[in-house]
Amino acid sequence: MAPGGINGTALTDFADLGERLLGEVITPSDGAGYDEARGIFNAMIDRRPAAIARCRTGEDVARAIRFAREHDLPIAVRGGGHSVAGMSVVDDGLVIDLRGMNAVTVAPAARTARVGGGAIMSELDRATEPHGLATTGGRVSTTGVGGFVLGGGAGWLDRAFGLACDNLLSVDLVTAQGEQLHIDEEAHPDLFWALHGGGGNFGVATAFTLRLHPLTTMTAMLLLWRPEAGPTVVRAYRDFLESAPDRLGGGLLYFTGPPEEFVPDHMVGALVCAVLITYIGHEEQARDLAAPLLHLGHGAEMITELPYADLQCMLDDPPGYRNYWSAEYLDSFPDQAVDRFCRRAPDMIVPSPSQHVLFPQGGAVAEGPADFPLPWRTSPWIVHPFGLWDDPADDARARQWAHDTRADVRPWSHGAVYLNFIGGEGRDRVVAGFGAENYRRLAAVKARYDPDNVFRLNHNIEPRPPGL
Ligand SMILES: Cc1cc2nc3c(=O)[nH]c(=O)nc-3n(C[C@H](O)[C@H](O)[C@H](O)COP(=O)(O)OP(=O)(O)OC[C@H]3O[C@@H](n4cnc5c(N)ncnc54)[C@H](O)[C@@H]3O)c2cc1C
């Protein structure tokens, strides 16, 4: 930071803010602690905030927001740090870091959990599991509950329990004015609606109440084939999903064969085509259901009953990689689309933690509340190129693969897209994420609660959108 500070904000001002918080304020003068605090999941993002306010309470958050506004500093809100575009860290601004607000309290009789605004998925899952309860979470354990739920929230359990936001019962929110609101269906219904998909546009969520569902037995089945079998496997998987029960989730992915005991040497480090079945129920039932896939001559398998919280860590992607992902939501997935999807898989960087993914929707996702601003929920298939690599020399290649994958399947596109699955792809894609009519309604809520667009580091909803 320049000796004179940022926008006239001196180090002493940040020190004063720190004195007034229960948490702490970190600045570049904190050396390694600062570098650790500004790092996020996507290693391509290297931003240097003026300060990071590690908040502990709603009052801390309110003070940090007021401070940033008084000093004209842009605000980034950080939960799990998984935003691919790095929206949770900002150059020369103030990061409101919620990681210290990660308490999870379960009310087993009511089947609800109160979750701190900075908790990550594993903290939620580990707290609910002893009660035989769970709710839809992300597909890895390190994603922040905050960004995930506010954007919609899709995961292994969504076909059975709906999207994460379908299970969102209330939110404690600090507004752009530093006001602390409790929001539910009755209190501030306009905001309640907007927080079901509208992301971090409306304030900083310091706590969520989520509905839980009974969940004791879970089976995971991972089947691997050589990539040449892809077109047959993908067709079979698509047809199998048509009549699969809602308790069955998962996805199909091409990825680099992992060095696990169940994987034969020739598949380790090579491109493989895999089906992951996640099933709420016993292994025997899962095997019966998956018979059409089990007869396709796979080259490796891992089939086991396991706690849901363990399933959540099974595909945990390592931090420290460069990231680029995108998505296309499809109305249909005919053979021609299957072939294009399969043909593009070898363009992915291998070996790497990248995944060339096909996710099913349907079930409780499609049947969930139609009113929420999530027009993509009715799309049956998602093509999701998910790139992670480590050599900057591969940046252009990784991006190209994601763009080509999308372009290949665009003829079958639904048009709408889940914004948590993409980075900064421009305003049209943001509008497509909500649908034009929902965008207008969201903009009206934004104008009421954040007219100055204080919370703009997100898939931004403009308070006064031109031309809409
Ligand atoms: C490895 C990996 C796997 C993923 N898997 C899935 C998946 O299976 N399903 C899925 O739906 N998504 C998935 N995602 C995407 C994920 O949902 C989004 O990236 C989401 O924004 C992450 O939230 P976060 O809190 O970790 O992110 P952050 O980067 O901390 O925050 C992103 C944005 O969310 C907002 N935000 C976060 N917390 C709050 C809060 N408490 N109050 C207000 N605003 C807040 C802010 O606008 C912030 O800019 C995955 C991402 C990664 C990296």
Short mmCIF file of C-alpha atoms and ligand atoms in Angstrom, two decimals:
data_model
loop_
_atom_site.label_atom_id
_atom_site.label_comp_id
_atom_site.label_asym_id
_atom_site.label_seq_id
_atom_site.Cartn_x
_atom_site.Cartn_y
_atom_site.Cartn_z
CA MET A 1 0.00 0.00 0.00
CA ALA A 2 1.19 3.52 -0.76
CA PRO A 3 2.41 5.36 2.36
CA GLY A 4 -0.55 7.72 2.11
CA GLY A 5 -2.91 4.73 2.05
CA ILE A 6 -5.73 3.95 -0.35
CA ASN A 7 -8.30 6.64 -1.13
CA GLY A 8 -6.86 8.56 1.79
CA THR A 9 -7.36 5.59 4.11
CA ALA A 10 -4.24 5.30 6.22
CA LEU A 11 -3.00 2.23 8.07
CA THR A 12 -4.10 3.95 11.28
CA ASP A 13 -7.68 4.06 9.99
CA PHE A 14 -7.59 0.28 9.45
CA ALA A 15 -6.08 -0.13 12.90
CA ASP A 16 -8.98 1.90 14.32
CA LEU A 17 -11.44 -0.35 12.49
CA GLY A 18 -9.66 -3.37 13.96
CA GLU A 19 -10.09 -1.92 17.46
CA ARG A 20 -13.83 -1.68 16.90
CA LEU A 21 -14.28 -5.27 15.67
CA LEU A 22 -14.53 -8.43 17.68
CA GLY A 23 -12.57 -9.93 14.81
CA GLU A 24 -9.42 -8.44 13.34
CA VAL A 25 -8.19 -6.39 10.41
CA ILE A 26 -5.28 -7.63 8.33
CA THR A 27 -3.25 -5.32 6.06
CA PRO A 28 -0.21 -5.83 3.82
CA SER A 29 1.99 -5.03 6.81
CA ASP A 30 0.94 -8.41 8.26
CA GLY A 31 3.21 -10.17 5.75
CA ALA A 32 2.59 -13.91 5.43
CA GLY A 33 -0.73 -13.64 7.30
CA TYR A 34 -1.93 -11.14 4.69
CA ASP A 35 -0.89 -13.38 1.81
CA GLU A 36 -2.65 -16.36 3.37
CA ALA A 37 -5.79 -14.29 3.99
CA ARG A 38 -6.04 -12.91 0.43
CA GLY A 39 -5.57 -16.27 -1.29
CA ILE A 40 -8.58 -17.99 -2.85
CA PHE A 41 -9.26 -21.29 -4.59
CA ASN A 42 -8.42 -20.09 -8.10
CA ALA A 43 -4.63 -19.63 -8.19
CA MET A 44 -4.95 -17.34 -11.22
CA ILE A 45 -6.35 -14.62 -8.98
CA ASP A 46 -3.67 -12.54 -7.30
CA ARG A 47 -5.31 -9.43 -5.88
CA ARG A 48 -4.06 -7.16 -3.13
CA PRO A 49 -6.82 -5.71 -0.98
CA ALA A 50 -6.13 -2.63 1.14
CA ALA A 51 -7.34 -4.65 4.12
CA ILE A 52 -9.19 -7.80 5.12
CA ALA A 53 -11.75 -7.51 7.91
CA ARG A 54 -12.08 -10.89 9.58
CA CYS A 55 -15.54 -10.47 11.03
CA ARG A 56 -16.99 -12.44 13.94
CA THR A 57 -20.48 -10.97 14.31
CA GLY A 58 -23.21 -9.18 12.40
CA GLU A 59 -22.12 -5.99 14.15
CA ASP A 60 -18.55 -6.50 12.86
CA VAL A 61 -19.92 -6.85 9.34
CA ALA A 62 -22.05 -3.71 9.71
CA ARG A 63 -19.03 -1.74 10.97
CA ALA A 64 -16.86 -2.99 8.11
CA ILE A 65 -19.49 -2.02 5.52
CA ARG A 66 -19.91 1.47 6.98
CA PHE A 67 -16.14 1.92 7.15
CA ALA A 68 -15.66 0.92 3.52
CA ARG A 69 -18.40 3.27 2.39
CA GLU A 70 -17.04 6.18 4.44
CA HIS A 71 -13.60 5.64 2.88
CA ASP A 72 -14.93 4.93 -0.59
CA LEU A 73 -13.38 1.46 -0.72
CA PRO A 74 -14.86 -1.27 -2.92
CA ILE A 75 -16.14 -4.25 -0.91
CA ALA A 76 -15.60 -7.93 -1.64
CA VAL A 77 -17.42 -10.54 0.42
CA ARG A 78 -15.55 -13.75 1.11
CA GLY A 79 -17.02 -17.05 2.24
CA GLY A 80 -15.41 -20.25 0.99
CA GLY A 81 -13.37 -18.38 -1.65
CA HIS A 82 -14.58 -20.65 -4.49
CA SER A 83 -15.74 -17.98 -6.94
CA VAL A 84 -13.92 -18.86 -10.17
CA ALA A 85 -13.75 -15.20 -11.21
CA GLY A 86 -12.25 -14.28 -7.85
CA MET A 87 -15.14 -12.08 -6.81
CA SER A 88 -14.32 -12.59 -3.14
CA VAL A 89 -11.10 -10.57 -3.27
CA VAL A 90 -10.52 -7.05 -4.60
CA ASP A 91 -7.51 -4.87 -5.36
CA ASP A 92 -7.25 -1.81 -3.11
CA GLY A 93 -10.56 -2.48 -1.40
CA LEU A 94 -11.90 -4.07 1.76
CA VAL A 95 -12.54 -7.81 1.93
CA ILE A 96 -15.24 -8.78 4.40
CA ASP A 97 -13.99 -12.21 5.39
CA LEU A 98 -16.67 -14.39 6.98
CA ARG A 99 -14.60 -17.50 7.61
CA GLY A 100 -14.68 -16.94 11.37
CA MET A 101 -18.49 -17.01 11.30
CA ASN A 102 -18.77 -20.73 10.68
CA ALA A 103 -20.82 -22.09 13.60
CA VAL A 104 -23.48 -24.66 12.72
CA THR A 105 -26.29 -25.47 15.18
CA VAL A 106 -28.70 -28.27 14.42
CA ALA A 107 -32.27 -28.42 15.73
CA PRO A 108 -33.00 -32.13 15.17
CA ALA A 109 -36.68 -32.03 16.12
CA ALA A 110 -37.38 -29.11 13.81
CA ARG A 111 -35.06 -30.61 11.18
CA THR A 112 -33.29 -27.32 10.62
CA ALA A 113 -29.71 -26.06 10.84
CA ARG A 114 -28.58 -22.54 11.59
CA VAL A 115 -25.40 -22.00 9.61
CA GLY A 116 -22.90 -19.15 9.93
CA GLY A 117 -22.46 -17.04 6.78
CA GLY A 118 -18.84 -18.17 6.38
CA ALA A 119 -19.22 -21.91 7.02
CA ILE A 120 -18.02 -24.37 4.42
CA MET A 121 -19.86 -27.47 3.29
CA SER A 122 -17.97 -29.96 5.46
CA GLU A 123 -18.80 -27.94 8.59
CA LEU A 124 -22.48 -28.19 7.72
CA ASP A 125 -22.38 -31.88 6.79
CA ARG A 126 -20.33 -32.97 9.82
CA ALA A 127 -22.79 -31.16 12.12
CA THR A 128 -25.95 -32.68 10.64
CA GLU A 129 -24.64 -36.22 10.13
CA PRO A 130 -24.80 -37.38 13.80
CA HIS A 131 -28.53 -36.59 13.72
CA GLY A 132 -29.15 -38.68 10.59
CA LEU A 133 -29.97 -35.48 8.72
CA ALA A 134 -28.58 -33.67 5.68
CA THR A 135 -29.49 -31.12 3.07
CA THR A 136 -28.37 -30.44 -0.49
CA GLY A 137 -24.74 -29.32 -0.48
CA GLY A 138 -22.10 -28.74 -3.14
CA ARG A 139 -20.18 -31.65 -4.60
CA VAL A 140 -16.99 -30.88 -2.72
CA SER A 141 -16.58 -30.21 0.98
CA THR A 142 -14.65 -26.93 0.83
CA THR A 143 -17.18 -24.75 -1.01
CA GLY A 144 -18.68 -21.96 1.08
CA VAL A 145 -22.31 -22.46 2.10
CA GLY A 146 -22.90 -18.70 1.56
CA GLY A 147 -22.04 -18.26 -2.10
CA PHE A 148 -23.42 -21.71 -2.87
CA VAL A 149 -26.87 -21.30 -1.29
CA LEU A 150 -27.41 -17.69 -2.38
CA GLY A 151 -26.69 -18.65 -6.00
CA GLY A 152 -29.06 -21.66 -5.99
CA GLY A 153 -26.94 -24.62 -4.87
CA ALA A 154 -26.78 -27.89 -6.82
CA GLY A 155 -25.34 -31.17 -5.53
CA TRP A 156 -25.55 -34.93 -5.15
CA LEU A 157 -28.82 -34.74 -3.22
CA ASP A 158 -30.68 -32.17 -5.31
CA ARG A 159 -32.81 -34.60 -7.30
CA ALA A 160 -34.21 -35.83 -3.99
CA PHE A 161 -34.22 -32.72 -1.76
CA GLY A 162 -34.27 -29.86 -4.27
CA LEU A 163 -31.71 -27.14 -4.78
CA ALA A 164 -30.01 -25.77 -1.67
CA CYS A 165 -32.03 -22.55 -1.91
CA ASP A 166 -35.27 -24.56 -2.00
CA ASN A 167 -34.30 -25.48 1.56
CA LEU A 168 -33.46 -21.94 2.62
CA LEU A 169 -35.89 -20.86 5.34
CA SER A 170 -34.38 -17.62 6.60
CA VAL A 171 -31.36 -15.35 6.27
CA ASP A 172 -29.77 -12.85 8.66
CA LEU A 173 -28.51 -10.13 6.37
CA VAL A 174 -26.50 -6.94 6.82
CA THR A 175 -27.54 -4.42 4.19
CA ALA A 176 -25.52 -1.80 2.33
CA GLN A 177 -26.61 0.69 5.00
CA GLY A 178 -25.24 -1.55 7.74
CA GLU A 179 -28.72 -2.50 8.91
CA GLN A 180 -29.17 -6.03 10.29
CA LEU A 181 -32.31 -7.74 9.01
CA HIS A 182 -33.88 -11.11 9.66
CA ILE A 183 -35.49 -12.24 6.43
CA ASP A 184 -37.98 -15.00 5.90
CA GLU A 185 -41.18 -15.62 3.99
CA GLU A 186 -43.03 -13.11 6.18
CA ALA A 187 -40.37 -10.50 6.93
CA HIS A 188 -39.13 -8.74 3.78
CA PRO A 189 -40.69 -11.20 1.32
CA ASP A 190 -39.18 -9.32 -1.64
CA LEU A 191 -35.67 -9.90 -0.30
CA PHE A 192 -36.52 -13.47 0.66
CA TRP A 193 -37.43 -14.16 -2.95
CA ALA A 194 -34.32 -12.37 -4.28
CA LEU A 195 -32.01 -14.34 -2.01
CA HIS A 196 -33.18 -17.56 -3.66
CA GLY A 197 -30.75 -17.34 -6.54
CA GLY A 198 -29.81 -13.65 -6.64
CA GLY A 199 -26.39 -14.28 -5.06
CA GLY A 200 -24.48 -11.74 -3.00
CA ASN A 201 -26.20 -8.72 -4.55
CA PHE A 202 -28.36 -7.72 -1.62
CA GLY A 203 -26.12 -7.71 1.44
CA VAL A 204 -23.87 -9.86 3.57
CA ALA A 205 -25.56 -12.97 4.95
CA THR A 206 -24.30 -13.66 8.45
CA ALA A 207 -26.50 -16.73 9.05
CA PHE A 208 -28.83 -19.06 7.18
CA THR A 209 -31.54 -21.42 8.39
CA LEU A 210 -31.70 -24.51 6.21
CA ARG A 211 -34.25 -27.31 6.11
CA LEU A 212 -32.78 -30.78 6.75
CA HIS A 213 -33.93 -34.19 5.56
CA PRO A 214 -33.50 -37.66 7.06
CA LEU A 215 -30.47 -39.35 5.50
CA THR A 216 -28.74 -42.33 7.00
CA THR A 217 -27.61 -44.65 4.24
CA MET A 218 -25.81 -43.51 1.15
CA THR A 219 -24.14 -45.55 -1.59
CA ALA A 220 -21.50 -44.29 -3.99
CA MET A 221 -20.66 -46.16 -7.18
CA LEU A 222 -17.80 -45.03 -9.40
CA LEU A 223 -17.37 -46.95 -12.66
CA LEU A 224 -14.50 -46.26 -15.06
CA TRP A 225 -14.12 -47.00 -18.75
CA ARG A 226 -11.47 -46.21 -21.35
CA PRO A 227 -12.42 -43.01 -23.19
CA GLU A 228 -13.13 -44.93 -26.43
CA ALA A 229 -16.19 -46.42 -24.71
CA GLY A 230 -17.48 -42.88 -24.03
CA PRO A 231 -20.18 -42.59 -26.73
CA THR A 232 -21.74 -45.92 -25.68
CA VAL A 233 -21.50 -45.16 -21.98
CA VAL A 234 -22.90 -41.64 -22.29
CA ARG A 235 -25.88 -42.87 -24.33
CA ALA A 236 -26.54 -45.63 -21.81
CA TYR A 237 -26.23 -43.19 -18.91
CA ARG A 238 -28.61 -40.72 -20.56
CA ASP A 239 -31.22 -43.44 -21.18
CA PHE A 240 -30.73 -44.89 -17.69
CA LEU A 241 -31.40 -41.50 -16.06
CA GLU A 242 -34.76 -41.19 -17.86
CA SER A 243 -36.35 -43.64 -15.45
CA ALA A 244 -33.98 -43.40 -12.48
CA PRO A 245 -35.58 -42.53 -9.13
CA ASP A 246 -35.04 -39.11 -7.58
CA ARG A 247 -32.99 -40.72 -4.80
CA LEU A 248 -30.33 -41.38 -7.42
CA GLY A 249 -27.95 -38.57 -8.33
CA GLY A 250 -24.39 -38.23 -9.56
CA GLY A 251 -22.95 -37.43 -12.94
CA LEU A 252 -20.83 -38.58 -15.84
CA LEU A 253 -17.34 -37.22 -16.18
CA TYR A 254 -14.19 -37.63 -18.15
CA PHE A 255 -11.21 -37.08 -15.91
CA THR A 256 -7.66 -38.23 -15.18
CA GLY A 257 -7.64 -41.74 -13.69
CA PRO A 258 -6.57 -41.34 -10.05
CA PRO A 259 -3.78 -43.37 -8.38
CA GLU A 260 -6.21 -45.37 -6.26
CA GLU A 261 -6.04 -49.07 -5.45
CA PHE A 262 -9.15 -49.90 -7.48
CA VAL A 263 -7.76 -48.24 -10.64
CA PRO A 264 -5.61 -50.46 -12.92
CA ASP A 265 -2.20 -49.07 -13.88
CA HIS A 266 -3.13 -48.38 -17.50
CA MET A 267 -5.89 -46.02 -16.35
CA VAL A 268 -3.84 -44.09 -13.81
CA GLY A 269 -2.86 -40.69 -15.17
CA ALA A 270 -4.82 -41.31 -18.38
CA LEU A 271 -8.14 -39.92 -19.60
CA VAL A 272 -11.05 -42.08 -18.40
CA CYS A 273 -14.80 -41.89 -18.80
CA ALA A 274 -16.59 -42.37 -15.49
CA VAL A 275 -20.09 -42.63 -14.12
CA LEU A 276 -20.61 -41.64 -10.51
CA ILE A 277 -23.86 -42.80 -9.00
CA THR A 278 -24.88 -41.42 -5.63
CA TYR A 279 -27.85 -43.21 -4.12
CA ILE A 280 -29.85 -42.58 -0.99
CA GLY A 281 -30.19 -46.19 0.08
CA HIS A 282 -28.33 -49.47 0.32
CA GLU A 283 -25.67 -50.85 -2.01
CA GLU A 284 -27.79 -53.81 -3.05
CA GLN A 285 -30.58 -51.53 -4.30
CA ALA A 286 -28.05 -49.30 -6.05
CA ARG A 287 -26.53 -52.30 -7.84
CA ASP A 288 -29.98 -53.48 -8.97
CA LEU A 289 -30.85 -50.05 -10.31
CA ALA A 290 -27.52 -49.57 -12.05
CA ALA A 291 -27.58 -52.98 -13.76
CA PRO A 292 -27.75 -51.45 -17.28
CA LEU A 293 -24.48 -49.62 -16.59
CA LEU A 294 -22.81 -52.47 -14.72
CA HIS A 295 -23.22 -54.62 -17.84
CA LEU A 296 -21.24 -52.26 -20.06
CA GLY A 297 -17.86 -53.83 -19.31
CA HIS A 298 -16.23 -51.15 -17.16
CA GLY A 299 -12.51 -51.35 -16.40
CA ALA A 300 -12.59 -50.36 -12.73
CA GLU A 301 -15.13 -49.91 -9.99
CA MET A 302 -15.53 -48.58 -6.49
CA ILE A 303 -18.88 -49.34 -4.90
CA THR A 304 -19.48 -48.66 -1.25
CA GLU A 305 -21.94 -47.49 1.39
CA LEU A 306 -20.58 -44.43 3.15
CA PRO A 307 -21.73 -41.45 5.21
CA TYR A 308 -22.87 -38.52 3.09
CA ALA A 309 -20.19 -36.27 4.64
CA ASP A 310 -17.53 -38.71 3.36
CA LEU A 311 -19.08 -38.79 -0.08
CA GLN A 312 -18.80 -35.00 -0.09
CA CYS A 313 -15.00 -35.21 0.22
CA MET A 314 -14.60 -37.99 -2.34
CA LEU A 315 -14.01 -35.66 -5.29
CA ASP A 316 -12.47 -32.76 -3.37
CA ASP A 317 -10.47 -30.75 -5.84
CA PRO A 318 -7.06 -29.65 -4.64
CA PRO A 319 -6.49 -25.93 -4.05
CA GLY A 320 -3.61 -24.10 -5.72
CA TYR A 321 -4.58 -24.80 -9.33
CA ARG A 322 -5.48 -22.36 -12.06
CA ASN A 323 -9.23 -22.47 -12.80
CA TYR A 324 -11.55 -21.81 -15.69
CA TRP A 325 -15.03 -23.28 -15.97
CA SER A 326 -18.23 -22.65 -17.81
CA ALA A 327 -21.53 -24.38 -18.44
CA GLU A 328 -24.28 -24.90 -20.94
CA TYR A 329 -27.75 -25.99 -19.81
CA LEU A 330 -29.50 -28.19 -22.35
CA ASP A 331 -33.14 -28.79 -23.28
CA SER A 332 -32.32 -32.18 -24.75
CA PHE A 333 -29.30 -34.41 -25.25
CA PRO A 334 -29.73 -36.35 -28.49
CA ASP A 335 -27.09 -38.65 -29.99
CA GLN A 336 -25.50 -35.86 -32.01
CA ALA A 337 -24.95 -33.84 -28.83
CA VAL A 338 -23.56 -36.94 -27.09
CA ASP A 339 -21.02 -37.43 -29.86
CA ARG A 340 -19.93 -33.82 -29.76
CA PHE A 341 -19.59 -33.95 -25.98
CA CYS A 342 -17.45 -37.08 -26.14
CA ARG A 343 -15.28 -35.87 -28.99
CA ARG A 344 -14.27 -32.77 -27.04
CA ALA A 345 -13.13 -34.67 -23.91
CA PRO A 346 -9.55 -35.35 -25.13
CA ASP A 347 -8.98 -31.59 -25.50
CA MET A 348 -9.02 -31.32 -21.72
CA ILE A 349 -5.59 -31.06 -20.08
CA VAL A 350 -4.54 -34.55 -18.94
CA PRO A 351 -3.17 -35.32 -16.45
CA SER A 352 -4.80 -32.61 -14.34
CA PRO A 353 -7.71 -32.34 -11.89
CA SER A 354 -9.92 -31.04 -14.76
CA GLN A 355 -13.29 -32.66 -15.41
CA HIS A 356 -15.43 -32.79 -18.56
CA VAL A 357 -18.78 -33.12 -16.85
CA LEU A 358 -22.34 -34.04 -17.67
CA PHE A 359 -24.76 -33.53 -14.77
CA PRO A 360 -28.39 -34.59 -14.77
CA GLN A 361 -31.10 -32.43 -13.22
CA GLY A 362 -34.77 -33.47 -13.08
CA GLY A 363 -36.48 -34.80 -9.96
CA ALA A 364 -36.97 -32.26 -7.19
CA VAL A 365 -34.81 -29.71 -9.05
CA ALA A 366 -37.28 -29.51 -11.93
CA GLU A 367 -40.29 -29.70 -9.63
CA GLY A 368 -39.09 -27.04 -7.16
CA PRO A 369 -40.72 -23.62 -6.74
CA ALA A 370 -41.11 -22.13 -10.22
CA ASP A 371 -41.20 -18.59 -8.85
CA PHE A 372 -37.55 -18.35 -7.79
CA PRO A 373 -35.22 -16.56 -10.26
CA LEU A 374 -33.65 -19.81 -11.49
CA PRO A 375 -34.93 -20.41 -15.02
CA TRP A 376 -32.33 -23.14 -15.60
CA ARG A 377 -33.88 -25.53 -13.09
CA THR A 378 -36.11 -27.18 -15.71
CA SER A 379 -33.20 -28.06 -17.99
CA PRO A 380 -32.58 -31.83 -17.84
CA TRP A 381 -28.84 -31.80 -18.64
CA ILE A 382 -25.81 -29.67 -17.83
CA VAL A 383 -22.57 -29.76 -19.77
CA HIS A 384 -19.91 -28.34 -17.45
CA PRO A 385 -16.26 -28.08 -18.57
CA PHE A 386 -14.43 -27.67 -15.26
CA GLY A 387 -10.78 -26.81 -15.86
CA LEU A 388 -8.03 -26.98 -13.24
CA TRP A 389 -4.37 -26.98 -14.32
CA ASP A 390 -1.06 -25.73 -12.99
CA ASP A 391 1.07 -24.41 -15.86
CA PRO A 392 0.28 -20.82 -16.95
CA ALA A 393 1.42 -21.86 -20.44
CA ASP A 394 -1.79 -23.94 -20.61
CA ASP A 395 -4.13 -21.02 -19.86
CA ALA A 396 -5.23 -20.41 -23.45
CA ARG A 397 -5.68 -24.12 -24.15
CA ALA A 398 -7.81 -24.66 -21.05
CA ARG A 399 -10.05 -21.72 -21.89
CA GLN A 400 -10.38 -22.84 -25.49
CA TRP A 401 -11.49 -26.32 -24.45
CA ALA A 402 -14.23 -24.82 -22.23
CA HIS A 403 -15.39 -22.44 -24.98
CA ASP A 404 -15.37 -25.19 -27.62
CA THR A 405 -17.28 -27.56 -25.36
CA ARG A 406 -20.00 -24.97 -24.91
CA ALA A 407 -20.09 -24.09 -28.59
CA ASP A 408 -20.43 -27.77 -29.53
CA VAL A 409 -23.63 -28.27 -27.54
CA ARG A 410 -25.12 -24.80 -27.99
CA PRO A 411 -27.68 -25.99 -30.59
CA TRP A 412 -29.46 -27.78 -27.72
CA SER A 413 -29.02 -24.99 -25.18
CA HIS A 414 -31.84 -24.00 -22.87
CA GLY A 415 -30.45 -20.46 -22.88
CA ALA A 416 -30.45 -20.00 -19.13
CA VAL A 417 -27.37 -20.78 -17.05
CA TYR A 418 -26.61 -21.31 -13.36
CA LEU A 419 -24.28 -18.42 -12.55
CA ASN A 420 -22.33 -20.28 -9.86
CA PHE A 421 -21.02 -22.54 -12.63
CA ILE A 422 -19.49 -19.72 -14.67
CA GLY A 423 -17.02 -16.90 -14.19
CA GLY A 424 -17.31 -13.37 -15.55
CA GLU A 425 -18.90 -13.96 -18.97
CA GLY A 426 -20.56 -10.58 -19.44
CA ARG A 427 -23.89 -8.97 -18.76
CA ASP A 428 -25.94 -11.02 -21.23
CA ARG A 429 -25.01 -14.20 -19.43
CA VAL A 430 -25.97 -12.65 -16.08
CA VAL A 431 -29.36 -11.71 -17.49
CA ALA A 432 -29.64 -15.24 -18.92
CA GLY A 433 -28.88 -16.58 -15.45
CA PHE A 434 -32.07 -15.07 -14.08
CA GLY A 435 -34.23 -14.54 -17.16
CA ALA A 436 -35.06 -10.98 -18.29
CA GLU A 437 -38.30 -10.72 -16.33
CA ASN A 438 -36.73 -11.98 -13.11
CA TYR A 439 -33.76 -9.67 -13.71
CA ARG A 440 -36.11 -6.66 -13.80
CA ARG A 441 -37.77 -7.79 -10.57
CA LEU A 442 -34.37 -8.41 -8.94
CA ALA A 443 -33.21 -4.96 -10.06
CA ALA A 444 -36.20 -3.40 -8.30
CA VAL A 445 -35.25 -5.20 -5.06
CA LYS A 446 -31.63 -4.16 -5.58
CA ALA A 447 -32.67 -0.52 -6.06
CA ARG A 448 -34.59 -0.67 -2.77
CA TYR A 449 -31.84 -2.25 -0.63
CA ASP A 450 -28.58 -1.39 -2.43
CA PRO A 451 -29.28 1.61 -4.69
CA ASP A 452 -25.58 2.55 -4.87
CA ASN A 453 -24.54 -0.95 -5.93
CA VAL A 454 -22.20 -1.32 -2.96
CA PHE A 455 -22.31 -5.11 -3.45
CA ARG A 456 -21.18 -5.24 -7.05
CA LEU A 457 -18.40 -7.83 -6.99
CA ASN A 458 -20.71 -10.65 -7.96
CA HIS A 459 -22.86 -11.64 -10.91
CA ASN A 460 -24.12 -8.13 -10.72
CA ILE A 461 -27.72 -7.01 -10.81
CA GLU A 462 -27.72 -3.33 -11.64
CA PRO A 463 -30.15 -1.25 -9.56
CA ARG A 464 -31.16 0.72 -12.66
CA PRO A 465 -30.47 -1.56 -15.62
CA PRO A 466 -30.39 0.30 -18.94
CA GLY A 467 -32.51 -1.17 -21.71
CA LEU A 468 -34.41 -3.68 -19.60
C1 LIG B 1 -14.18 -27.05 -6.52
C2 LIG B 1 -15.54 -26.43 -6.67
C3 LIG B 1 -16.66 -27.22 -6.71
C4 LIG B 1 -17.92 -26.64 -6.83
N1 LIG B 1 -19.02 -27.45 -6.85
C5 LIG B 1 -20.24 -26.90 -6.89
C6 LIG B 1 -21.40 -27.74 -6.86
O1 LIG B 1 -21.31 -28.94 -6.79
N2 LIG B 1 -22.60 -27.15 -6.90
C7 LIG B 1 -22.75 -25.80 -6.98
O2 LIG B 1 -23.89 -25.33 -6.98
N3 LIG B 1 -21.68 -24.98 -7.03
C8 LIG B 1 -20.43 -25.51 -6.99
N4 LIG B 1 -19.34 -24.70 -7.07
C9 LIG B 1 -19.54 -23.27 -7.32
C10 LIG B 1 -19.84 -22.52 -6.04
O3 LIG B 1 -21.17 -22.72 -5.64
C11 LIG B 1 -19.63 -21.03 -6.26
O4 LIG B 1 -18.31 -20.79 -6.66
C12 LIG B 1 -19.96 -20.24 -5.01
O5 LIG B 1 -19.98 -18.85 -5.30
C13 LIG B 1 -18.93 -20.49 -3.94
O6 LIG B 1 -19.27 -19.87 -2.75
P1 LIG B 1 -18.10 -19.47 -1.76
O7 LIG B 1 -18.71 -18.87 -0.56
O8 LIG B 1 -17.16 -20.59 -1.59
O9 LIG B 1 -17.36 -18.40 -2.67
P2 LIG B 1 -16.70 -16.98 -2.42
O10 LIG B 1 -15.69 -16.86 -3.50
O11 LIG B 1 -16.24 -16.80 -1.03
O12 LIG B 1 -17.89 -16.01 -2.68
C14 LIG B 1 -18.40 -15.85 -3.98
C15 LIG B 1 -19.44 -14.78 -3.96
O13 LIG B 1 -20.56 -15.25 -3.21
C16 LIG B 1 -21.10 -14.20 -2.44
N5 LIG B 1 -21.09 -14.60 -1.03
C17 LIG B 1 -20.42 -15.63 -0.46
N6 LIG B 1 -20.78 -15.74 0.84
C18 LIG B 1 -21.67 -14.76 1.08
C19 LIG B 1 -22.40 -14.35 2.22
N7 LIG B 1 -22.32 -15.00 3.37
N8 LIG B 1 -23.23 -13.28 2.10
C20 LIG B 1 -23.35 -12.62 0.93
N9 LIG B 1 -22.68 -12.96 -0.19
C21 LIG B 1 -21.86 -14.03 -0.11
C22 LIG B 1 -20.30 -12.97 -2.74
O14 LIG B 1 -20.95 -12.25 -3.76
C23 LIG B 1 -19.01 -13.51 -3.27
O15 LIG B 1 -18.41 -12.65 -4.20
C24 LIG B 1 -18.05 -25.24 -6.93
C25 LIG B 1 -16.92 -24.44 -6.89
C26 LIG B 1 -15.66 -25.03 -6.77
C27 LIG B 1 -14.44 -24.17 -6.73
#
